[in-house]
mmCIF file of C-alpha atoms in Angstrom:
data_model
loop_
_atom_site.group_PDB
_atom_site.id
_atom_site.type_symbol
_atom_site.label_atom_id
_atom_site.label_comp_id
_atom_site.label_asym_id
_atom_site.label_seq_id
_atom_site.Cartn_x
_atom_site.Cartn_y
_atom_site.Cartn_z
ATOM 1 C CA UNK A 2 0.000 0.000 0.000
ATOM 2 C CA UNK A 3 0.957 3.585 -1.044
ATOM 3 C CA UNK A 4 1.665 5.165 1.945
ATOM 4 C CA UNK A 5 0.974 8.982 1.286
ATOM 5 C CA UNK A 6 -2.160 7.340 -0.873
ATOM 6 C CA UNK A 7 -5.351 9.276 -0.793
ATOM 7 C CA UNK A 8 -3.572 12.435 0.866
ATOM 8 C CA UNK A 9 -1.835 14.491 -1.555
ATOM 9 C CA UNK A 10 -2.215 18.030 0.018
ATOM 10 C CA UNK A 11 0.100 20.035 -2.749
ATOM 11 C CA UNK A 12 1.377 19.999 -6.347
ATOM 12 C CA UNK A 13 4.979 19.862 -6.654
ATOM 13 C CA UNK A 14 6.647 22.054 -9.177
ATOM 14 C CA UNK A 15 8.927 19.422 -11.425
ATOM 15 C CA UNK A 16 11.912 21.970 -10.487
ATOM 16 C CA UNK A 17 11.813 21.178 -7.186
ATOM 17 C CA UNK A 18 13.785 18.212 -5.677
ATOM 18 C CA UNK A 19 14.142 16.449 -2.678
ATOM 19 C CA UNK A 20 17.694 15.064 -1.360
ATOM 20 C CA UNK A 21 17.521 12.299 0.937
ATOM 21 C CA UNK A 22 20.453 10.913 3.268
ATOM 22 C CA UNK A 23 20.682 8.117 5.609
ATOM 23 C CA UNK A 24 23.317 5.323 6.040
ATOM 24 C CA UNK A 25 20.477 2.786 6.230
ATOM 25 C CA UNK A 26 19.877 1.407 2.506
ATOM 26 C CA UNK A 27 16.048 0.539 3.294
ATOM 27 C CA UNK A 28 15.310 3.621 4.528
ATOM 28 C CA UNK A 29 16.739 5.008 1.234
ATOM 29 C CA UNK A 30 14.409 2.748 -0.468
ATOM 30 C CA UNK A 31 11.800 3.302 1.240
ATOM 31 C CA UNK A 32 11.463 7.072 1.135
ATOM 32 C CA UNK A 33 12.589 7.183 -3.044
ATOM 33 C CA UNK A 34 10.023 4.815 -3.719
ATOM 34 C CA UNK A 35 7.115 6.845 -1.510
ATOM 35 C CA UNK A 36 8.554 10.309 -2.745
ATOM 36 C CA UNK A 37 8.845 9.342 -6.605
ATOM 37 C CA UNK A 38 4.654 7.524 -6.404
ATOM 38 C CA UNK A 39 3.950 10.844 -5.666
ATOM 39 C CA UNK A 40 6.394 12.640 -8.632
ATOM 40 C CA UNK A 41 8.998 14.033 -6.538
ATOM 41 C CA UNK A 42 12.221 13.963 -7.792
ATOM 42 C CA UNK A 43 14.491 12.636 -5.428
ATOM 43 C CA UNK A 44 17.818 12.107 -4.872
ATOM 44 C CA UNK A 45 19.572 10.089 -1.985
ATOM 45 C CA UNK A 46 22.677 9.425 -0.801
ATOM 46 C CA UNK A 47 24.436 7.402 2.169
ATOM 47 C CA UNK A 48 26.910 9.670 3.331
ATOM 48 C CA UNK A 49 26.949 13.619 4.401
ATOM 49 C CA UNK A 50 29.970 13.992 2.009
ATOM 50 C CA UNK A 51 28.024 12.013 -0.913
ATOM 51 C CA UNK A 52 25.479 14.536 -0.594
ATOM 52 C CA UNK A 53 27.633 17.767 -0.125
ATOM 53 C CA UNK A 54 29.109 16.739 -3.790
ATOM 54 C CA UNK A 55 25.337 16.934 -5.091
ATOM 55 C CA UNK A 56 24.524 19.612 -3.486
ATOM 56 C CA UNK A 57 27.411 21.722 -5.126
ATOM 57 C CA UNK A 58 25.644 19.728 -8.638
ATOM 58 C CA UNK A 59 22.045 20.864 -8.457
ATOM 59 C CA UNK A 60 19.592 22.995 -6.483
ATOM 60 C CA UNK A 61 17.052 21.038 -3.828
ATOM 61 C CA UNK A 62 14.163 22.082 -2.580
ATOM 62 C CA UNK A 63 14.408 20.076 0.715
ATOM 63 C CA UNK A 64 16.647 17.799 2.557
ATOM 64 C CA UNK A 65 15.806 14.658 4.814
ATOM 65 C CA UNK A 66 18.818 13.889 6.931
ATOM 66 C CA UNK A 67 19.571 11.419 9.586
ATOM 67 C CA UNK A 68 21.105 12.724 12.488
ATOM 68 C CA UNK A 69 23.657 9.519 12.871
ATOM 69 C CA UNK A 70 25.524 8.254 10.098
ATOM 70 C CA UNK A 71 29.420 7.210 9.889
ATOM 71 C CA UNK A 72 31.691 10.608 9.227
ATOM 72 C CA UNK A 73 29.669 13.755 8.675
ATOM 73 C CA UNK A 74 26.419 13.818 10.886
ATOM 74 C CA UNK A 75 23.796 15.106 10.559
ATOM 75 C CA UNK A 76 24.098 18.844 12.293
ATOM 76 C CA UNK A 77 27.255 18.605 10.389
ATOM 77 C CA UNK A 78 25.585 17.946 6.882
ATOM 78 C CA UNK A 79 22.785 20.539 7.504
ATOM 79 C CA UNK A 80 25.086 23.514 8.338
ATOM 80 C CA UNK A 81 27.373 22.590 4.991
ATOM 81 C CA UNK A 82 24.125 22.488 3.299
ATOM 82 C CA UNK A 83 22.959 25.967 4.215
ATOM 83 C CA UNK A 84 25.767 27.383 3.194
ATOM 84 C CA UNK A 85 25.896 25.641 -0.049
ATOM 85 C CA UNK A 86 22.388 26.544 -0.481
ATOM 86 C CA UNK A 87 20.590 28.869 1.913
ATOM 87 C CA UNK A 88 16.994 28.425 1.084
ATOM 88 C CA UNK A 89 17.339 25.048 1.456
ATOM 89 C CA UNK A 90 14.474 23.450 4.191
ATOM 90 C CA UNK A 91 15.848 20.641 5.993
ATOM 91 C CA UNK A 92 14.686 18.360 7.924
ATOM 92 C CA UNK A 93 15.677 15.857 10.257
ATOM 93 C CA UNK A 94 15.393 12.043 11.125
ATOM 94 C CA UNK A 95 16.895 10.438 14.354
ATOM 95 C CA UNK A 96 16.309 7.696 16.857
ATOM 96 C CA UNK A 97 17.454 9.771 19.677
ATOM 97 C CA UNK A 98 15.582 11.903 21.205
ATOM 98 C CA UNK A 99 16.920 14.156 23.962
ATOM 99 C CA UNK A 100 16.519 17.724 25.984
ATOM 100 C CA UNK A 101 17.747 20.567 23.310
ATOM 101 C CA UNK A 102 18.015 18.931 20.299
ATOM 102 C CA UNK A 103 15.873 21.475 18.830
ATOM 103 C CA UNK A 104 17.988 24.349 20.009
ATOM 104 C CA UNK A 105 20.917 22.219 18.374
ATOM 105 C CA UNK A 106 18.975 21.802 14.952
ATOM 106 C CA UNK A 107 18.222 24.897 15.013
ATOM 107 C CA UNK A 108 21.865 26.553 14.940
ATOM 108 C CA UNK A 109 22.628 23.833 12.229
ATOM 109 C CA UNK A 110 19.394 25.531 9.898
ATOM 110 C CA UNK A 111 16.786 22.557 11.021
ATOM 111 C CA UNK A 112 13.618 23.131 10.419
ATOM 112 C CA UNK A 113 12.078 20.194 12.222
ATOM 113 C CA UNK A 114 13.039 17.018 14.009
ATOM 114 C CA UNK A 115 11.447 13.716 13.549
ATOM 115 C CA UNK A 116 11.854 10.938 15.564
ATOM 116 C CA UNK A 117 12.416 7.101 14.484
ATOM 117 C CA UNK A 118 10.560 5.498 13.433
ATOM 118 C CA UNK A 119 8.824 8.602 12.215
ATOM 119 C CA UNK A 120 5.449 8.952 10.816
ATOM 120 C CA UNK A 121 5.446 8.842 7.829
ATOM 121 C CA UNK A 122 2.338 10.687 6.569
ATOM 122 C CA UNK A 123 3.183 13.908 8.909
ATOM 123 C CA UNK A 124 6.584 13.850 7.352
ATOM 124 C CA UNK A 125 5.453 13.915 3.754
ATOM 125 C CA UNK A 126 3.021 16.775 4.676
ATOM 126 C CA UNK A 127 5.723 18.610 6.345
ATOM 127 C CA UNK A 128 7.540 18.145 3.057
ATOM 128 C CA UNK A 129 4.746 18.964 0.248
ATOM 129 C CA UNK A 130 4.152 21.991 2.694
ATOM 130 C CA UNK A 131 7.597 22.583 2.856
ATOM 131 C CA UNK A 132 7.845 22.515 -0.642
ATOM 132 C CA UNK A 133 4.745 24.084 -1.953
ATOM 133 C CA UNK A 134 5.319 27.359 0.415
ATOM 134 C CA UNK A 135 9.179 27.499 0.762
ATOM 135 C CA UNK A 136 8.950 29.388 3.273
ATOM 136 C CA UNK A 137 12.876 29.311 4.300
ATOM 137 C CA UNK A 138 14.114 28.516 7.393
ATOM 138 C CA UNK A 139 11.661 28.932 10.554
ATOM 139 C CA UNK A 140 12.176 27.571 14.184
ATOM 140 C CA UNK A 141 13.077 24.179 15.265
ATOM 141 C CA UNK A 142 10.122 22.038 15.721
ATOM 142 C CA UNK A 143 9.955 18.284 17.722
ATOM 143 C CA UNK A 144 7.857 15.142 16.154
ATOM 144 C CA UNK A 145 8.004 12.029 17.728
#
C-alpha cells in the first residue's frame, strides 16, 4: 500500500527536488520509492559527504537527513548544506531523542526534528508543505 495514498495536500513544481540521506539502505528505499509515487524527484545518498558533492551539482528544494551516520552527521551535513544553499528546508530524522536537540537543529538551519521510526504521513506533509510554500528557514520544531 501507497503510503501517502489518498492524501496528496500540494502539487509539486517538477523543479523542485528532494535530497535524501541516511546510512540505512532501506530507509533510502523506502522514502525514493514513496517520494517518486507521488512525482517528486528525489535524490539520496548514504553519506553527508556524498550529498555535499550533489549539493554543489544541483539545487534542492528540501533535505531529509539522519542525524547519525558514519563521518559527517547530521548537524554537520545541515550547516554545509545551508551554506551551499541557503533556502534550502531541511529536515531531520533520528532515533534519539533528547533535551535541546531542537535548540541544536536549530543553529545547524533545522527546520524540524522527527523521531524514528517517524510517521510517515506527517513527514510527507511537512515536506509537500515545505515545498509548496518554501517558506525558508523557521524555528526548530519536535515530532516524535
Amino acid at each position: 500500500m501507497n503510503p501517502t495514498q489518498g492524501h496528496r495536500t500540494a502539487t509539486i513544481r517538477p523543479t523542485e527536488r528532494i535530497l535524501i540521506v541516511d546510512d540505512d539502505r532501506d530507509v533510502l528505499i523506502f522514502m525514493k520509492l514513496a517520494m517518486e509515487s507521488e512525482g517528486i524527484d528525489v535524490t539520496c545518498a548514504e553519506r553527508g559527504e556524498d550529498a555535499l558533492t550533489l549539493l554543489t551539482e544541483r539545487s534542492y528544494g528540501v533535505l531529509l537527513t539522519d542525524q547519525n551516520m558514519p563521518g559527517m552527521d547530521g548537524f554537520e551535513l545541515a550547516q554545509h548544506a545551508r551554506r551551499l544553499q541557503p533556502e534550502l528546508i531541511i529536515f531531520m530524522g533520528t532515533g534519539h531523542l533528547y533535551p535541546g536537540i531542537e535548540e541544536r537543529a536549530t543553529a545547524a538551519g533545522i527546520r524540524e526534528v522527527f523521531g524514528k521510526p517517524f510517521n510517515f504521513q506527517r513527514l510527507f506533509e511537512q515536506i509537500l508543505e515545505a515545498l509548496s510554500h518554501n517558506k525558508g528557514h523557521q524555528s526548530t520544531r519536535r515530532t516524535e
